[in-house]
PDB file of C-alpha atoms and ligand atoms in Angstrom:
ATOM      1  CA  UNK Z 274      87.990  84.449  99.840  1.00 60.00           C
ATOM      2  CA  UNK Z 275      84.275  83.795 100.082  1.00 54.00           C
ATOM      3  CA  UNK Z 276      82.718  83.142  96.703  1.00 51.00           C
ATOM      4  CA  UNK Z 277      79.298  84.376  97.665  1.00 52.00           C
ATOM      5  CA  UNK Z 278      80.408  87.822  98.520  1.00 64.00           C
ATOM      6  CA  UNK Z 279      79.252  90.583  96.459  1.00 69.00           C
ATOM      7  CA  UNK Z 280      80.452  94.186  96.200  1.00 85.00           C
ATOM      8  CA  UNK Z 281      77.932  97.040  95.865  1.00 92.00           C
ATOM      9  CA  UNK Z 282      78.708 100.430  94.008  1.00 94.00           C
ATOM     10  CA  UNK Z 283      78.836 103.622  96.359  1.00 96.00           C
ATOM     11  CA  UNK Z 284      79.071 106.645  93.746  1.00 95.00           C
ATOM     12  CA  UNK Z 285      80.387 104.630  91.385  1.00 94.00           C
ATOM     13  CA  UNK Z 286      83.163 102.859  93.448  1.00 96.00           C
ATOM     14  CA  UNK Z 287      82.828  98.835  94.396  1.00 95.00           C
ATOM     15  CA  UNK Z 288      82.927  98.748  98.216  1.00 95.00           C
ATOM     16  CA  UNK Z 289      82.659  96.010 100.441  1.00 89.00           C
ATOM     17  CA  UNK Z 290      79.095  95.308 101.661  1.00 87.00           C
ATOM     18  CA  UNK Z 291      79.674  96.488 105.415  1.00 88.00           C
ATOM     19  CA  UNK Z 292      80.468 100.003 104.305  1.00 94.00           C
ATOM     20  CA  UNK Z 293      76.665 100.913 104.072  1.00 94.00           C
ATOM     21  CA  UNK Z 294      75.449 103.694 102.065  1.00 96.00           C
ATOM     22  CA  UNK Z 295      74.035 105.552 105.206  1.00 97.00           C
ATOM     23  CA  UNK Z 296      77.710 105.347 107.008  1.00 97.00           C
ATOM     24  CA  UNK Z 297      79.450 106.471 103.727  1.00 98.00           C
ATOM     25  CA  UNK Z 298      77.005 109.309 103.553  1.00 98.00           C
ATOM     26  CA  UNK Z 299      77.676 110.428 107.263  1.00 98.00           C
ATOM     27  CA  UNK Z 300      81.260 110.279 106.599  1.00 98.00           C
ATOM     28  CA  UNK Z 301      81.487 113.067 104.361  1.00 98.00           C
ATOM     29  CA  UNK Z 302      80.147 115.250 107.269  1.00 98.00           C
ATOM     30  CA  UNK Z 303      82.427 113.645 109.911  1.00 98.00           C
ATOM     31  CA  UNK Z 304      84.015 116.547 112.234  1.00 98.00           C
ATOM     32  CA  UNK Z 305      87.647 116.517 111.993  1.00 98.00           C
ATOM     33  CA  UNK Z 306      89.800 117.835 114.615  1.00 98.00           C
ATOM     34  CA  UNK Z 307      93.089 119.888 113.893  1.00 98.00           C
ATOM     35  CA  UNK Z 308      95.240 116.996 115.549  1.00 98.00           C
ATOM     36  CA  UNK Z 309      93.338 114.001 113.769  1.00 98.00           C
ATOM     37  CA  UNK Z 310      95.991 111.857 111.830  1.00 99.00           C
ATOM     38  CA  UNK Z 311      94.437 109.905 109.085  1.00 99.00           C
ATOM     39  CA  UNK Z 312      96.566 107.247 107.520  1.00 99.00           C
ATOM     40  CA  UNK Z 313      95.032 106.673 103.910  1.00 99.00           C
ATOM     41  CA  UNK Z 314      95.715 104.089 101.370  1.00 98.00           C
ATOM     42  CA  UNK Z 315      94.452 101.840  98.878  1.00 98.00           C
ATOM     43  CA  UNK Z 316      94.592  98.421 100.139  1.00 98.00           C
ATOM     44  CA  UNK Z 317      97.961  96.657 100.367  1.00 98.00           C
ATOM     45  CA  UNK Z 318     100.351  99.831 100.017  1.00 98.00           C
ATOM     46  CA  UNK Z 319     102.019  99.637 103.591  1.00 98.00           C
ATOM     47  CA  UNK Z 320      98.981 100.742 105.630  1.00 98.00           C
ATOM     48  CA  UNK Z 321     100.020  98.426 108.599  1.00 98.00           C
ATOM     49  CA  UNK Z 322     103.590  99.691 108.429  1.00 98.00           C
ATOM     50  CA  UNK Z 323     102.609 103.183 108.629  1.00 98.00           C
ATOM     51  CA  UNK Z 324      99.983 102.317 111.472  1.00 98.00           C
ATOM     52  CA  UNK Z 325     103.164 101.063 113.284  1.00 98.00           C
ATOM     53  CA  UNK Z 326     105.460 103.988 112.430  1.00 98.00           C
ATOM     54  CA  UNK Z 327     102.755 106.593 113.703  1.00 98.00           C
ATOM     55  CA  UNK Z 328     102.008 104.967 116.669  1.00 97.00           C
ATOM     56  CA  UNK Z 329     105.485 104.504 117.762  1.00 98.00           C
ATOM     57  CA  UNK Z 330     106.231 107.952 117.133  1.00 98.00           C
ATOM     58  CA  UNK Z 331     103.343 108.994 119.295  1.00 97.00           C
ATOM     59  CA  UNK Z 332     104.754 106.890 122.049  1.00 97.00           C
ATOM     60  CA  UNK Z 333     108.421 108.074 121.830  1.00 97.00           C
ATOM     61  CA  UNK Z 334     109.125 104.620 120.561  1.00 97.00           C
ATOM     62  CA  UNK Z 335     108.056 102.962 123.820  1.00 96.00           C
ATOM     63  CA  UNK Z 336     106.905  99.294 122.959  1.00 97.00           C
ATOM     64  CA  UNK Z 337     105.586  99.006 126.353  1.00 95.00           C
ATOM     65  CA  UNK Z 338     102.886 101.443 125.376  1.00 96.00           C
ATOM     66  CA  UNK Z 339     102.606 100.488 121.623  1.00 96.00           C
ATOM     67  CA  UNK Z 340     102.064  96.664 122.298  1.00 95.00           C
ATOM     68  CA  UNK Z 341      99.792  96.361 125.162  1.00 91.00           C
ATOM     69  CA  UNK Z 342      97.148  95.768 122.577  1.00 90.00           C
ATOM     70  CA  UNK Z 343      96.768  94.913 118.960  1.00 93.00           C
ATOM     71  CA  UNK Z 344      97.636  98.026 116.746  1.00 94.00           C
ATOM     72  CA  UNK Z 345      94.486  98.352 115.230  1.00 93.00           C
ATOM     73  CA  UNK Z 346      93.080  99.334 118.577  1.00 93.00           C
ATOM     74  CA  UNK Z 347      95.458 102.332 118.588  1.00 96.00           C
ATOM     75  CA  UNK Z 348      95.121 103.211 115.011  1.00 97.00           C
ATOM     76  CA  UNK Z 349      91.570 102.007 114.259  1.00 96.00           C
ATOM     77  CA  UNK Z 350      89.968 101.635 110.930  1.00 97.00           C
ATOM     78  CA  UNK Z 351      87.889 104.708 110.275  1.00 98.00           C
ATOM     79  CA  UNK Z 352      85.300 103.545 108.234  1.00 97.00           C
ATOM     80  CA  UNK Z 353      85.123  99.782 108.990  1.00 95.00           C
ATOM     81  CA  UNK Z 354      81.984  98.144 110.570  1.00 90.00           C
ATOM     82  CA  UNK Z 355      83.259  95.050 112.386  1.00 83.00           C
ATOM     83  CA  UNK Z 356      80.165  94.734 114.906  1.00 80.00           C
ATOM     84  CA  UNK Z 357      77.271  96.945 115.694  1.00 84.00           C
ATOM     85  CA  UNK Z 358      78.410 100.255 114.416  1.00 91.00           C
ATOM     86  CA  UNK Z 359      81.080 101.613 112.086  1.00 96.00           C
ATOM     87  CA  UNK Z 360      84.303 102.871 114.072  1.00 97.00           C
ATOM     88  CA  UNK Z 361      83.682 106.672 112.912  1.00 98.00           C
ATOM     89  CA  UNK Z 362      80.609 106.915 115.149  1.00 97.00           C
ATOM     90  CA  UNK Z 363      82.326 105.972 118.335  1.00 96.00           C
ATOM     91  CA  UNK Z 364      85.183 108.772 117.443  1.00 98.00           C
ATOM     92  CA  UNK Z 365      83.475 111.866 119.048  1.00 97.00           C
ATOM     93  CA  UNK Z 366      84.279 110.438 122.508  1.00 96.00           C
ATOM     94  CA  UNK Z 367      87.978 109.500 121.698  1.00 97.00           C
ATOM     95  CA  UNK Z 368      90.560 111.547 123.232  1.00 97.00           C
ATOM     96  CA  UNK Z 369      93.072 113.342 121.044  1.00 97.00           C
ATOM     97  CA  UNK Z 370      95.169 112.833 119.042  1.00 97.00           C
ATOM     98  CA  UNK Z 371      93.193 110.387 117.053  1.00 98.00           C
ATOM     99  CA  UNK Z 372      95.019 108.225 114.993  1.00 98.00           C
ATOM    100  CA  UNK Z 373      92.996 106.706 112.068  1.00 98.00           C
ATOM    101  CA  UNK Z 374      93.425 104.266 109.268  1.00 98.00           C
ATOM    102  CA  UNK Z 375      91.249 104.512 106.116  1.00 98.00           C
ATOM    103  CA  UNK Z 376      90.975 103.127 102.466  1.00 98.00           C
ATOM    104  CA  UNK Z 377      88.737 106.028 101.308  1.00 98.00           C
ATOM    105  CA  UNK Z 378      88.795 107.643  98.077  1.00 98.00           C
ATOM    106  CA  UNK Z 379      89.431 111.295  98.571  1.00 98.00           C
ATOM    107  CA  UNK Z 380      85.725 111.846  96.868  1.00 97.00           C
ATOM    108  CA  UNK Z 381      84.398 109.760  99.842  1.00 98.00           C
ATOM    109  CA  UNK Z 382      86.458 111.213 102.719  1.00 98.00           C
ATOM    110  CA  UNK Z 383      85.409 113.663 105.289  1.00 98.00           C
ATOM    111  CA  UNK Z 384      84.652 117.344 103.435  1.00 98.00           C
ATOM    112  CA  UNK Z 385      86.850 118.789 106.337  1.00 98.00           C
ATOM    113  CA  UNK Z 386      90.149 116.959 105.385  1.00 98.00           C
ATOM    114  CA  UNK Z 387      89.746 118.652 101.995  1.00 98.00           C
ATOM    115  CA  UNK Z 388      89.328 122.122 103.705  1.00 98.00           C
ATOM    116  CA  UNK Z 389      92.562 121.707 105.415  1.00 98.00           C
ATOM    117  CA  UNK Z 390      91.483 120.070 109.094  1.00 98.00           C
ATOM    118  CA  UNK Z 391      93.593 117.175 110.299  1.00 98.00           C
ATOM    119  CA  UNK Z 392      96.359 115.637 108.803  1.00 98.00           C
ATOM    120  CA  UNK Z 393      96.707 112.804 106.206  1.00 99.00           C
ATOM    121  CA  UNK Z 394      99.571 110.677 105.406  1.00 99.00           C
ATOM    122  CA  UNK Z 395      98.810 108.872 102.214  1.00 99.00           C
ATOM    123  CA  UNK Z 396     101.203 105.874 101.236  1.00 99.00           C
ATOM    124  CA  UNK Z 397     101.176 104.872  97.720  1.00 99.00           C
ATOM    125  CA  UNK Z 398     102.627 101.565  96.475  1.00 98.00           C
ATOM    126  CA  UNK Z 399     103.722 100.752  92.829  1.00 98.00           C
ATOM    127  CA  UNK Z 400     100.800  98.818  91.086  1.00 98.00           C
ATOM    128  CA  UNK Z 401     102.582  95.882  90.327  1.00 98.00           C
ATOM    129  CA  UNK Z 402     103.803  94.680  93.768  1.00 98.00           C
ATOM    130  CA  UNK Z 403     100.457  95.922  95.012  1.00 98.00           C
ATOM    131  CA  UNK Z 404      98.286  93.626  92.648  1.00 98.00           C
ATOM    132  CA  UNK Z 405     100.229  90.806  93.711  1.00 98.00           C
ATOM    133  CA  UNK Z 406      99.785  91.598  97.323  1.00 98.00           C
ATOM    134  CA  UNK Z 407      95.984  92.290  96.875  1.00 98.00           C
ATOM    135  CA  UNK Z 408      95.724  88.937  94.799  1.00 98.00           C
ATOM    136  CA  UNK Z 409      96.989  86.737  97.836  1.00 97.00           C
ATOM    137  CA  UNK Z 410      95.229  89.044 100.480  1.00 97.00           C
ATOM    138  CA  UNK Z 411      91.767  87.770  98.520  1.00 95.00           C
ATOM    139  CA  UNK Z 412      92.297  84.356  99.659  1.00 95.00           C
ATOM    140  CA  UNK Z 413      92.744  85.083 103.412  1.00 94.00           C
ATOM    141  CA  UNK Z 414      90.102  87.610 103.842  1.00 92.00           C
ATOM    142  CA  UNK Z 415      86.602  86.099 103.761  1.00 88.00           C
ATOM    143  CA  UNK Z 416      84.877  89.110 102.762  1.00 86.00           C
ATOM    144  CA  UNK Z 417      86.907  89.367  99.365  1.00 89.00           C
ATOM    145  CA  UNK Z 418      86.004  87.026  96.485  1.00 88.00           C
ATOM    146  CA  UNK Z 419      88.635  83.970  95.915  1.00 92.00           C
ATOM    147  CA  UNK Z 420      90.195  85.071  92.708  1.00 95.00           C
ATOM    148  CA  UNK Z 421      89.770  82.357  90.027  1.00 95.00           C
ATOM    149  CA  UNK Z 422      93.252  82.721  88.337  1.00 97.00           C
ATOM    150  CA  UNK Z 423      96.175  85.405  88.659  1.00 98.00           C
ATOM    151  CA  UNK Z 424      95.287  86.446  85.065  1.00 98.00           C
ATOM    152  CA  UNK Z 425      91.373  87.255  85.870  1.00 97.00           C
ATOM    153  CA  UNK Z 426      92.461  89.093  89.292  1.00 97.00           C
ATOM    154  CA  UNK Z 427      94.772  91.134  87.013  1.00 98.00           C
ATOM    155  CA  UNK Z 428      92.059  91.844  84.673  1.00 97.00           C
ATOM    156  CA  UNK Z 429      89.635  92.772  87.438  1.00 96.00           C
ATOM    157  CA  UNK Z 430      92.250  94.763  89.154  1.00 98.00           C
ATOM    158  CA  UNK Z 431      93.091  96.827  85.968  1.00 97.00           C
ATOM    159  CA  UNK Z 432      89.177  97.182  85.324  1.00 96.00           C
ATOM    160  CA  UNK Z 433      88.559  98.569  88.737  1.00 96.00           C
ATOM    161  CA  UNK Z 434      86.291  95.603  89.345  1.00 95.00           C
ATOM    162  CA  UNK Z 435      87.755  94.923  92.794  1.00 96.00           C
ATOM    163  CA  UNK Z 436      87.063  96.339  96.468  1.00 95.00           C
ATOM    164  CA  UNK Z 437      87.745  99.833  96.367  1.00 97.00           C
ATOM    165  CA  UNK Z 438      87.777 100.196  92.627  1.00 97.00           C
ATOM    166  CA  UNK Z 439      90.314 101.353  90.451  1.00 98.00           C
ATOM    167  CA  UNK Z 440      93.891 101.769  91.958  1.00 98.00           C
ATOM    168  CA  UNK Z 441      94.820 104.858  89.571  1.00 98.00           C
ATOM    169  CA  UNK Z 442      91.632 106.582  90.491  1.00 98.00           C
ATOM    170  CA  UNK Z 443      92.334 106.118  94.339  1.00 98.00           C
ATOM    171  CA  UNK Z 444      95.921 107.305  94.102  1.00 98.00           C
ATOM    172  CA  UNK Z 445      95.390 110.364  91.697  1.00 98.00           C
ATOM    173  CA  UNK Z 446      92.480 111.562  93.700  1.00 98.00           C
ATOM    174  CA  UNK Z 447      95.038 112.170  96.640  1.00 98.00           C
ATOM    175  CA  UNK Z 448      97.873 112.695  94.475  1.00 98.00           C
ATOM    176  CA  UNK Z 449      96.144 115.714  93.434  1.00 98.00           C
ATOM    177  CA  UNK Z 450      96.133 116.931  97.212  1.00 98.00           C
ATOM    178  CA  UNK Z 451      99.793 116.249  97.546  1.00 98.00           C
ATOM    179  CA  UNK Z 452     100.617 119.986  97.944  1.00 98.00           C
ATOM    180  CA  UNK Z 453      98.133 120.697 100.480  1.00 98.00           C
ATOM    181  CA  UNK Z 454      99.761 121.745 103.827  1.00 98.00           C
ATOM    182  CA  UNK Z 455      97.641 118.896 105.543  1.00 98.00           C
ATOM    183  CA  UNK Z 456      98.678 116.234 103.221  1.00 98.00           C
ATOM    184  CA  UNK Z 457     101.874 114.109 103.076  1.00 99.00           C
ATOM    185  CA  UNK Z 458     102.439 111.646 100.225  1.00 98.00           C
ATOM    186  CA  UNK Z 459     104.497 108.919 100.762  1.00 98.00           C
ATOM    187  CA  UNK Z 460     105.676 105.799  98.562  1.00 98.00           C
ATOM    188  CA  UNK Z 461     105.974 102.255  99.749  1.00 98.00           C
ATOM    189  CA  UNK Z 462     109.481 101.833  98.069  1.00 98.00           C
ATOM    190  CA  UNK Z 463     111.077 105.176  99.439  1.00 98.00           C
ATOM    191  CA  UNK Z 464     110.170 103.663 103.088  1.00 98.00           C
ATOM    192  CA  UNK Z 465     112.107 100.739 101.793  1.00 98.00           C
ATOM    193  CA  UNK Z 466     114.854 102.499 100.593  1.00 98.00           C
ATOM    194  CA  UNK Z 467     115.375 104.662 103.407  1.00 98.00           C
ATOM    195  CA  UNK Z 468     113.113 104.252 106.524  1.00 98.00           C
ATOM    196  CA  UNK Z 469     115.005 106.519 108.558  1.00 98.00           C
ATOM    197  CA  UNK Z 470     114.604 109.422 106.390  1.00 98.00           C
ATOM    198  CA  UNK Z 471     110.893 108.686 105.910  1.00 98.00           C
ATOM    199  CA  UNK Z 472     110.245 108.135 109.451  1.00 98.00           C
ATOM    200  CA  UNK Z 473     111.829 111.747 110.191  1.00 98.00           C
ATOM    201  CA  UNK Z 474     109.521 113.153 107.343  1.00 98.00           C
ATOM    202  CA  UNK Z 475     106.379 111.698 109.257  1.00 98.00           C
ATOM    203  CA  UNK Z 476     107.619 113.180 112.503  1.00 98.00           C
ATOM    204  CA  UNK Z 477     108.089 116.772 111.097  1.00 98.00           C
ATOM    205  CA  UNK Z 478     104.992 116.651 109.074  1.00 98.00           C
ATOM    206  CA  UNK Z 479     103.079 115.934 112.333  1.00 98.00           C
ATOM    207  CA  UNK Z 480     105.091 118.260 114.193  1.00 97.00           C
ATOM    208  CA  UNK Z 481     105.949 115.792 116.992  1.00 97.00           C
ATOM    209  CA  UNK Z 482     109.457 116.533 118.496  1.00 94.00           C
ATOM    210  CA  UNK Z 483     111.815 113.290 118.064  1.00 96.00           C
ATOM    211  CA  UNK Z 484     115.120 112.905 119.190  1.00 97.00           C
ATOM    212  CA  UNK Z 485     117.560 110.626 116.754  1.00 97.00           C
ATOM    213  CA  UNK Z 486     117.293 108.202 119.600  1.00 98.00           C
ATOM    214  CA  UNK Z 487     113.481 107.724 119.287  1.00 98.00           C
ATOM    215  CA  UNK Z 488     113.906 107.650 115.352  1.00 98.00           C
ATOM    216  CA  UNK Z 489     116.446 104.796 115.932  1.00 98.00           C
ATOM    217  CA  UNK Z 490     113.730 102.826 118.019  1.00 98.00           C
ATOM    218  CA  UNK Z 491     110.852 103.520 115.507  1.00 98.00           C
ATOM    219  CA  UNK Z 492     112.967 102.347 112.598  1.00 98.00           C
ATOM    220  CA  UNK Z 493     113.859  99.172 114.419  1.00 98.00           C
ATOM    221  CA  UNK Z 494     110.469  98.256 115.972  1.00 98.00           C
ATOM    222  CA  UNK Z 495     108.685  98.991 112.498  1.00 98.00           C
ATOM    223  CA  UNK Z 496     110.945  96.240 110.668  1.00 98.00           C
ATOM    224  CA  UNK Z 497     109.015  93.522 108.536  1.00 98.00           C
ATOM    225  CA  UNK Z 498     110.634  90.824 110.940  1.00 98.00           C
ATOM    226  CA  UNK Z 499     109.605  92.512 114.007  1.00 98.00           C
ATOM    227  CA  UNK Z 500     105.929  93.119 113.015  1.00 98.00           C
ATOM    228  CA  UNK Z 501     105.774  89.604 111.576  1.00 97.00           C
ATOM    229  CA  UNK Z 502     106.559  88.043 114.852  1.00 96.00           C
ATOM    230  CA  UNK Z 503     104.733  90.600 116.990  1.00 96.00           C
ATOM    231  CA  UNK Z 504     101.377  89.600 118.098  1.00 95.00           C
ATOM    232  CA  UNK Z 505     100.191  93.372 118.250  1.00 96.00           C
ATOM    233  CA  UNK Z 506     101.008  93.729 114.544  1.00 96.00           C
ATOM    234  CA  UNK Z 507     100.726  90.680 112.703  1.00 95.00           C
ATOM    235  CA  UNK Z 508      97.051  90.382 112.902  1.00 93.00           C
ATOM    236  CA  UNK Z 509      97.223  86.528 113.438  1.00 92.00           C
ATOM    237  CA  UNK Z 510      94.678  86.840 116.282  1.00 89.00           C
ATOM    238  CA  UNK Z 511      93.492  90.098 116.169  1.00 89.00           C
ATOM    239  CA  UNK Z 512      90.203  91.777 115.874  1.00 88.00           C
ATOM    240  CA  UNK Z 513      89.584  90.624 112.250  1.00 90.00           C
ATOM    241  CA  UNK Z 514      90.684  87.078 112.804  1.00 91.00           C
ATOM    242  CA  UNK Z 515      88.252  86.845 115.916  1.00 89.00           C
ATOM    243  CA  UNK Z 516      85.550  88.366 113.702  1.00 88.00           C
ATOM    244  CA  UNK Z 517      86.224  85.619 110.949  1.00 88.00           C
ATOM    245  CA  UNK Z 518      87.439  88.191 108.503  1.00 89.00           C
ATOM    246  CA  UNK Z 519      91.067  86.868 108.451  1.00 91.00           C
ATOM    247  CA  UNK Z 520      91.760  83.309 107.858  1.00 90.00           C
ATOM    248  CA  UNK Z 521      95.168  82.854 108.834  1.00 87.00           C
ATOM    249  CA  UNK Z 522      95.084  79.160 107.739  1.00 89.00           C
ATOM    250  CA  UNK Z 523      94.977  80.613 104.044  1.00 91.00           C
ATOM    251  CA  UNK Z 524      97.674  83.099 104.293  1.00 91.00           C
ATOM    252  CA  UNK Z 525      99.866  85.754 106.281  1.00 93.00           C
ATOM    253  CA  UNK Z 526      99.223  89.471 106.483  1.00 95.00           C
ATOM    254  CA  UNK Z 527     102.672  90.124 106.630  1.00 96.00           C
ATOM    255  CA  UNK Z 528     103.411  88.292 103.493  1.00 97.00           C
ATOM    256  CA  UNK Z 529     106.936  89.182 102.113  1.00 97.00           C
ATOM    257  CA  UNK Z 530     107.171  92.841 102.519  1.00 98.00           C
ATOM    258  CA  UNK Z 531     109.516  93.491  99.453  1.00 98.00           C
ATOM    259  CA  UNK Z 532     109.811  95.611  96.396  1.00 98.00           C
ATOM    260  CA  UNK Z 533     109.917  93.441  93.256  1.00 98.00           C
ATOM    261  CA  UNK Z 534     107.768  90.251  94.073  1.00 98.00           C
ATOM    262  CA  UNK Z 535     105.771  91.057  91.028  1.00 98.00           C
ATOM    263  CA  UNK Z 536     108.569  89.293  89.125  1.00 98.00           C
ATOM    264  CA  UNK Z 537     107.233  86.068  90.370  1.00 97.00           C
ATOM    265  CA  UNK Z 538     103.591  86.464  89.004  1.00 98.00           C
ATOM    266  CA  UNK Z 539     103.527  88.516  86.186  1.00 98.00           C
ATOM    267  CA  UNK Z 540     104.397  86.942  82.588  1.00 98.00           C
ATOM    268  CA  UNK Z 541     106.325  89.190  80.133  1.00 98.00           C
ATOM    269  CA  UNK Z 542     103.107  89.927  78.387  1.00 98.00           C
ATOM    270  CA  UNK Z 543     101.011  90.832  81.432  1.00 98.00           C
ATOM    271  CA  UNK Z 544     103.896  92.962  82.574  1.00 98.00           C
ATOM    272  CA  UNK Z 545     103.979  94.846  79.232  1.00 98.00           C
ATOM    273  CA  UNK Z 546     100.227  95.408  78.931  1.00 97.00           C
ATOM    274  CA  UNK Z 547     100.021  96.677  82.466  1.00 98.00           C
ATOM    275  CA  UNK Z 548     103.060  98.981  81.914  1.00 98.00           C
ATOM    276  CA  UNK Z 549     101.245 100.692  78.925  1.00 98.00           C
ATOM    277  CA  UNK Z 550      98.127 100.786  80.628  1.00 98.00           C
ATOM    278  CA  UNK Z 551      99.598 102.756  83.968  1.00 97.00           C
ATOM    279  CA  UNK Z 552     101.883 104.807  81.610  1.00 97.00           C
ATOM    280  CA  UNK Z 553      98.816 106.315  79.982  1.00 97.00           C
ATOM    281  CA  UNK Z 554      96.901 106.798  83.465  1.00 97.00           C
ATOM    282  CA  UNK Z 555     100.059 108.221  85.286  1.00 97.00           C
ATOM    283  CA  UNK Z 556     102.311 109.623  82.727  1.00 96.00           C
ATOM    284  CA  UNK Z 557     100.729 112.876  82.540  1.00 95.00           C
ATOM    285  CA  UNK Z 558     100.596 113.222  86.229  1.00 98.00           C
ATOM    286  CA  UNK Z 559     104.062 113.050  87.284  1.00 97.00           C
ATOM    287  CA  UNK Z 560     103.352 110.367  89.919  1.00 98.00           C
ATOM    288  CA  UNK Z 561     106.291 107.656  89.233  1.00 98.00           C
ATOM    289  CA  UNK Z 562     107.132 104.533  91.142  1.00 98.00           C
ATOM    290  CA  UNK Z 563     110.098 102.318  91.419  1.00 98.00           C
ATOM    291  CA  UNK Z 564     109.503  98.627  90.684  1.00 98.00           C
ATOM    292  CA  UNK Z 565     112.666  97.033  91.917  1.00 96.00           C
TER     293      UNK Z 565
HETATM  294  P1  A3P R 803     103.112  91.896 100.827  1.00 92.78           P
HETATM  295  O1  A3P R 803     101.785  91.368 100.473  1.00 92.78           O
HETATM  296  O2  A3P R 803     103.722  92.206  99.510  1.00 92.78           O
HETATM  297  O3  A3P R 803     104.048  91.395 101.728  1.00 92.78           O
HETATM  298  P2  A3P R 803      98.552  96.954 103.730  1.00 92.78           P
HETATM  299  O4  A3P R 803      98.874  97.151 105.324  1.00 92.78           O
HETATM  300  O5  A3P R 803      98.173  97.906 103.231  1.00 92.78           O
HETATM  301  O6  A3P R 803      97.455  95.823 103.818  1.00 92.78           O
HETATM  302  O7  A3P R 803      99.945  96.180 103.120  1.00 92.78           O
HETATM  303  C1  A3P R 803     100.259  95.204 103.472  1.00 92.78           C
HETATM  304  C2  A3P R 803     101.650  94.973 102.642  1.00 92.78           C
HETATM  305  O8  A3P R 803     102.320  95.743 103.328  1.00 92.78           O
HETATM  306  C3  A3P R 803     102.193  93.453 102.544  1.00 92.78           C
HETATM  307  O9  A3P R 803     102.610  93.411 101.357  1.00 92.78           O
HETATM  308  C4  A3P R 803     103.003  93.528 103.703  1.00 92.78           C
HETATM  309  O10 A3P R 803     103.832  92.633 103.874  1.00 92.78           O
HETATM  310  C5  A3P R 803     103.577  94.860 103.719  1.00 92.78           C
HETATM  311  N1  A3P R 803     104.297  95.132 104.951  1.00 92.78           N
HETATM  312  C6  A3P R 803     103.703  95.363 106.167  1.00 92.78           C
HETATM  313  N2  A3P R 803     104.406  95.866 107.023  1.00 92.78           N
HETATM  314  C7  A3P R 803     105.635  96.117 106.319  1.00 92.78           C
HETATM  315  C8  A3P R 803     107.112  96.331 107.069  1.00 92.78           C
HETATM  316  N3  A3P R 803     107.236  96.801 108.322  1.00 92.78           N
HETATM  317  N4  A3P R 803     107.984  96.066 105.891  1.00 92.78           N
HETATM  318  C9  A3P R 803     107.815  96.128 104.805  1.00 92.78           C
HETATM  319  N5  A3P R 803     106.649  95.875 104.324  1.00 92.78           N
HETATM  320  C10 A3P R 803     105.464  95.634 105.220  1.00 92.78           C
END
């Protein structure tokens, strides 16, 4: 994290400065194809895990096809500008099916997604583990501000004063779309509990034919330990490391990959006000999470 970094607000939501307003405006009019697959998340919800699962499914679990180059090239970051132009500007030339990752709020996403074009896999994670993961992430990412303390970070997180704004706005914006035929809403904790079942759901949603053997391979190759030791997925020397965005001396991208790590960070008091705050936001919506 670099203390000089500032966010700016685009339509009310704090965004990193590489997401310039001109690009954000253009994104709304992006021409979606019916076979586009968007993996959408609030940061630290299991994006890379889904990128791995979807790319393995795409190639029938064949790692010789998925691991030739880093995963972020197979499933590029839709809105990111890491160089001269944002990824989405290059996509009209890309062959189908385009597999994409994005952290866009529903209100910032291409309008055609809301009109039923393309497919969205949204992944949500319980906000306690997510906050812990995001906290650590801020130290290794040079374009995010170093938190001054855990307590301060937690306040900023709850207040939506972090990149991508309030977690509950992001999650609830997409939760409202969960019954659209082109949206699949998944939870990180369900993936942990029964990876096989969730992988099957993803394949079915994408209407990609798979055999039980393929599912086995996908489950095996998307395990945390496999991803953590695989240069194609661990991001140690990937594009973002090369661009100076990730500093691997300050942390690891595949950090712990568990449910319940929040217990090693939250005090009882923090846990209580956090629960109260999110109960108020989520209670009426029916969206629930497992915290262990
Ligand atoms: P932790 O920091 O809690 O370990 P994202 O890809 O959205 O940035 O999310 C990153 C989080 O997902 C990290 O959480 C990372 O370890 C976890 N993760 C990535 N791949 C995983 C996998 N195969 N199994 C479990 N967790 C995984």
